[in-house]
CSV table of C-alpha atoms in Angstrom, one decimal:
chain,number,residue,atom,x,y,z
A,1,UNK,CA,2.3,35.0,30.2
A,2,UNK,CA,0.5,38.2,28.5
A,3,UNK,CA,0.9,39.0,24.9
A,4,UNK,CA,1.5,42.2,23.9
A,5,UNK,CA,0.6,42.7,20.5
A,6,UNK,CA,2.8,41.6,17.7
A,7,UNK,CA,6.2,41.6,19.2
A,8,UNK,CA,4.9,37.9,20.5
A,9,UNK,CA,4.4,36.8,24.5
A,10,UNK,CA,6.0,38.8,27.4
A,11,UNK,CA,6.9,36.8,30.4
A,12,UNK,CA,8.1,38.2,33.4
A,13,UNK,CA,11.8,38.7,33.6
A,14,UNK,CA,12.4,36.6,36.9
A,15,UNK,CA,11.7,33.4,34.8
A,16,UNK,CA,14.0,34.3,32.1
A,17,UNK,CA,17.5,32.6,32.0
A,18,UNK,CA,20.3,35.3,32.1
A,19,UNK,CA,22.3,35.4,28.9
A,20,UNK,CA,26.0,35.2,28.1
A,21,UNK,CA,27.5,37.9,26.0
A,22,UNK,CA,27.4,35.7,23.1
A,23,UNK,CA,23.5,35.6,23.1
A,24,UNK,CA,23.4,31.8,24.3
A,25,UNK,CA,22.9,30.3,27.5
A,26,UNK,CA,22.2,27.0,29.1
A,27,UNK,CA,19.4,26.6,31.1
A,28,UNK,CA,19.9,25.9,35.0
A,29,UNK,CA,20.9,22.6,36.5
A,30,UNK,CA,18.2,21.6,37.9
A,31,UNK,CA,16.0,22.5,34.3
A,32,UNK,CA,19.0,20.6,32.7
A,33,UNK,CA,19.2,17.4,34.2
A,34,UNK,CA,15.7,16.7,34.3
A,35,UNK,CA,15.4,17.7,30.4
A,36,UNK,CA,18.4,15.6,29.5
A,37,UNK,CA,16.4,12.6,31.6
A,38,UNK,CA,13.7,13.4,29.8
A,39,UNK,CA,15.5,13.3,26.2
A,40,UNK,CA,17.3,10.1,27.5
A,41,UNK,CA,14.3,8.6,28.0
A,42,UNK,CA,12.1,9.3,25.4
A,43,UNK,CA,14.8,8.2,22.4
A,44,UNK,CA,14.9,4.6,23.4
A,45,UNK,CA,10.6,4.5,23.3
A,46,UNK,CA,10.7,6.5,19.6
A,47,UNK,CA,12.9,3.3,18.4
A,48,UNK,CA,10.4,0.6,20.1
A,49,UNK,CA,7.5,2.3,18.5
A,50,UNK,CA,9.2,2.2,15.0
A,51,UNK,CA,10.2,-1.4,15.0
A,52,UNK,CA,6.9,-2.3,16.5
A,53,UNK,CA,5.2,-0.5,13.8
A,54,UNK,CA,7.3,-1.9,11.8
A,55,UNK,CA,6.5,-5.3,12.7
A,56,UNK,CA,2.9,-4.7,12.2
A,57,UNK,CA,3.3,-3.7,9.1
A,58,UNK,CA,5.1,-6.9,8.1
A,59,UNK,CA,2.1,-9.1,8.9
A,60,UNK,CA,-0.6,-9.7,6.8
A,61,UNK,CA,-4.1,-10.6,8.2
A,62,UNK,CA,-7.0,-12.6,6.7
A,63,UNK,CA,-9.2,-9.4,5.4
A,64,UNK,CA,-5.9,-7.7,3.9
A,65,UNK,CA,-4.9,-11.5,1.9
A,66,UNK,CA,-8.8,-11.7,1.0
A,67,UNK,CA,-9.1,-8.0,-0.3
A,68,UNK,CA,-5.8,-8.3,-2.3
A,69,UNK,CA,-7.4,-11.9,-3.6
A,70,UNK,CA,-10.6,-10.4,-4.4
A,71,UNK,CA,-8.7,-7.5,-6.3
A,72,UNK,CA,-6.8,-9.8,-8.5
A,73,UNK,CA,-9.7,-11.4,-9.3
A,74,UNK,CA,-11.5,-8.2,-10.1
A,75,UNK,CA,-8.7,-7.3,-12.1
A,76,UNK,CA,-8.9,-10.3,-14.3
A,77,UNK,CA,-12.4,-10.0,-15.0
A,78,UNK,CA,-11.6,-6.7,-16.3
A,79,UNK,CA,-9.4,-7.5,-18.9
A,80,UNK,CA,-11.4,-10.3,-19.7
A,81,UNK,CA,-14.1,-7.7,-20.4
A,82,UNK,CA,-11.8,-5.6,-22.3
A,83,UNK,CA,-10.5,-8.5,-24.3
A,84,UNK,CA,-14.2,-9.6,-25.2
A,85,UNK,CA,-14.6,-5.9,-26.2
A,86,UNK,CA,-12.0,-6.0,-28.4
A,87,UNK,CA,-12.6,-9.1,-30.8
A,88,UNK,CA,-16.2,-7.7,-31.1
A,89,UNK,CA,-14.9,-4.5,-32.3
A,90,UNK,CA,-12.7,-6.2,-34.8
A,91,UNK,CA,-9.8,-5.2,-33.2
A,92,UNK,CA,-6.5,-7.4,-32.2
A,93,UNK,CA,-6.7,-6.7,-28.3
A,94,UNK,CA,-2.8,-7.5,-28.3
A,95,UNK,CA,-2.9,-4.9,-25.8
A,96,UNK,CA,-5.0,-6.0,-23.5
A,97,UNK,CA,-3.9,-9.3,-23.6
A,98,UNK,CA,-0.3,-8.1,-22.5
A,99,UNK,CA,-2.5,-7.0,-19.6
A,100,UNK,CA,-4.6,-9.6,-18.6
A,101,UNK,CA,-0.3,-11.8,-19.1
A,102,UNK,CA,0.8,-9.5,-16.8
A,103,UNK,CA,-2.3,-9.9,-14.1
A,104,UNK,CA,-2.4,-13.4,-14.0
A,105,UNK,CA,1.6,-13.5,-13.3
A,106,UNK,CA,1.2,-11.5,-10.0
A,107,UNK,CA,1.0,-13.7,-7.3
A,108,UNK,CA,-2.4,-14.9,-6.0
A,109,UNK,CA,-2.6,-14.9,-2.5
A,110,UNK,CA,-4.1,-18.5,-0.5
A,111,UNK,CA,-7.3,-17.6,0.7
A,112,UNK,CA,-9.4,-20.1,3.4
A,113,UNK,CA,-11.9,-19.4,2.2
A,114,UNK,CA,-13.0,-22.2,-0.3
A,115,UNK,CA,-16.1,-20.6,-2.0
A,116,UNK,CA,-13.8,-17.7,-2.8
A,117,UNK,CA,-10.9,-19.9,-3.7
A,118,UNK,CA,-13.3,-22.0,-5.9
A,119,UNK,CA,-14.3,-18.5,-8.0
A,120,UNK,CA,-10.6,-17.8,-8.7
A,121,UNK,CA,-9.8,-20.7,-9.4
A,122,UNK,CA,-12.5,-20.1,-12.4
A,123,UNK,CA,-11.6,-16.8,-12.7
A,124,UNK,CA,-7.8,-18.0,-13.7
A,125,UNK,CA,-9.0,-20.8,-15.8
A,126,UNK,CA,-11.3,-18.7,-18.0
A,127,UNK,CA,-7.9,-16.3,-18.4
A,128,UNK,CA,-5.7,-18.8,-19.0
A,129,UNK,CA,-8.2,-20.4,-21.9
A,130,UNK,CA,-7.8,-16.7,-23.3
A,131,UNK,CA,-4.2,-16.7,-23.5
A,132,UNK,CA,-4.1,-19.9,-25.0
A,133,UNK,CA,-6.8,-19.0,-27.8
A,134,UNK,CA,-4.7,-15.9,-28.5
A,135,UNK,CA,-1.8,-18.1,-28.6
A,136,UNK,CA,-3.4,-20.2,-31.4
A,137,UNK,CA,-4.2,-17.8,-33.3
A,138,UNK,CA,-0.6,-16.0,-33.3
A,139,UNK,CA,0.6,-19.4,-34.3
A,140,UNK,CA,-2.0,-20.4,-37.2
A,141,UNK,CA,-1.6,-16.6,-38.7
């Protein structure tokens, strides 16, 4: 194949298919049924790959359950620190604790590991102490 300049490639005109008068042609048997084999072929493997992906994607290993552990945790100790922020500002921190309610409802994944289990389980309790205080304090005012 040699292009030409800007009109695009020039192939020789042995290898081109001859046309119909409406401008469209098919291509010759022999190209045709080993395309359509081809295209027959290759459909079934597309739909494999996407339910194998797919099935992948619906398990969870150890390191993705630790990192979405460790995450929550982090998250929590955020809003703890925003929390603590608040009251020494003078400020209500109703906010924040609507935030640090809504962390500690998501669902805390089981983690193996028991040093890192131990942690959250601290982690939860110093939260949930929080929310109680705040609780108290809605109640006496």
């Amino acid at each position: 194949m040699k292009v030409t300049g800007p009109s695009g490639p020039s192939t020789p005109q042995a290898s081109r298919p001859a046309r119909a008068s409406g401008g469209f042609s098919l291509p010759q048997a022999g190209a045709a049924g080993s395309t359509n084999a081809a295209v027959a072929t290759a459909a079934p493997s597309g739909v494999g790959d996407v339910s194998a992906l797919m099935a992948l994607q619906g398990v969870e290993d150890v390191m993705e359950r630790r990192r979405r552990a460790v995450r929550r945790g982090s998250g929590i100790l955020d809003r703890l620190e925003e929390l603590k922020l608040a009251l020494l500002s003078g400020e209500p921190g109703e906010g924040t604790l609507e935030k640090l309610a809504r962390t500690m409802r998501e669902e805390r994944p089981n983690d193996a590991d028991a040093t890192l289990s131990g942690l959250l389980d601290q982690i939860d309790l110093r939260a949930a102490v929080e929310l109680a205080k705040a609780d108290l304090r809605r109640s006496a005012a």
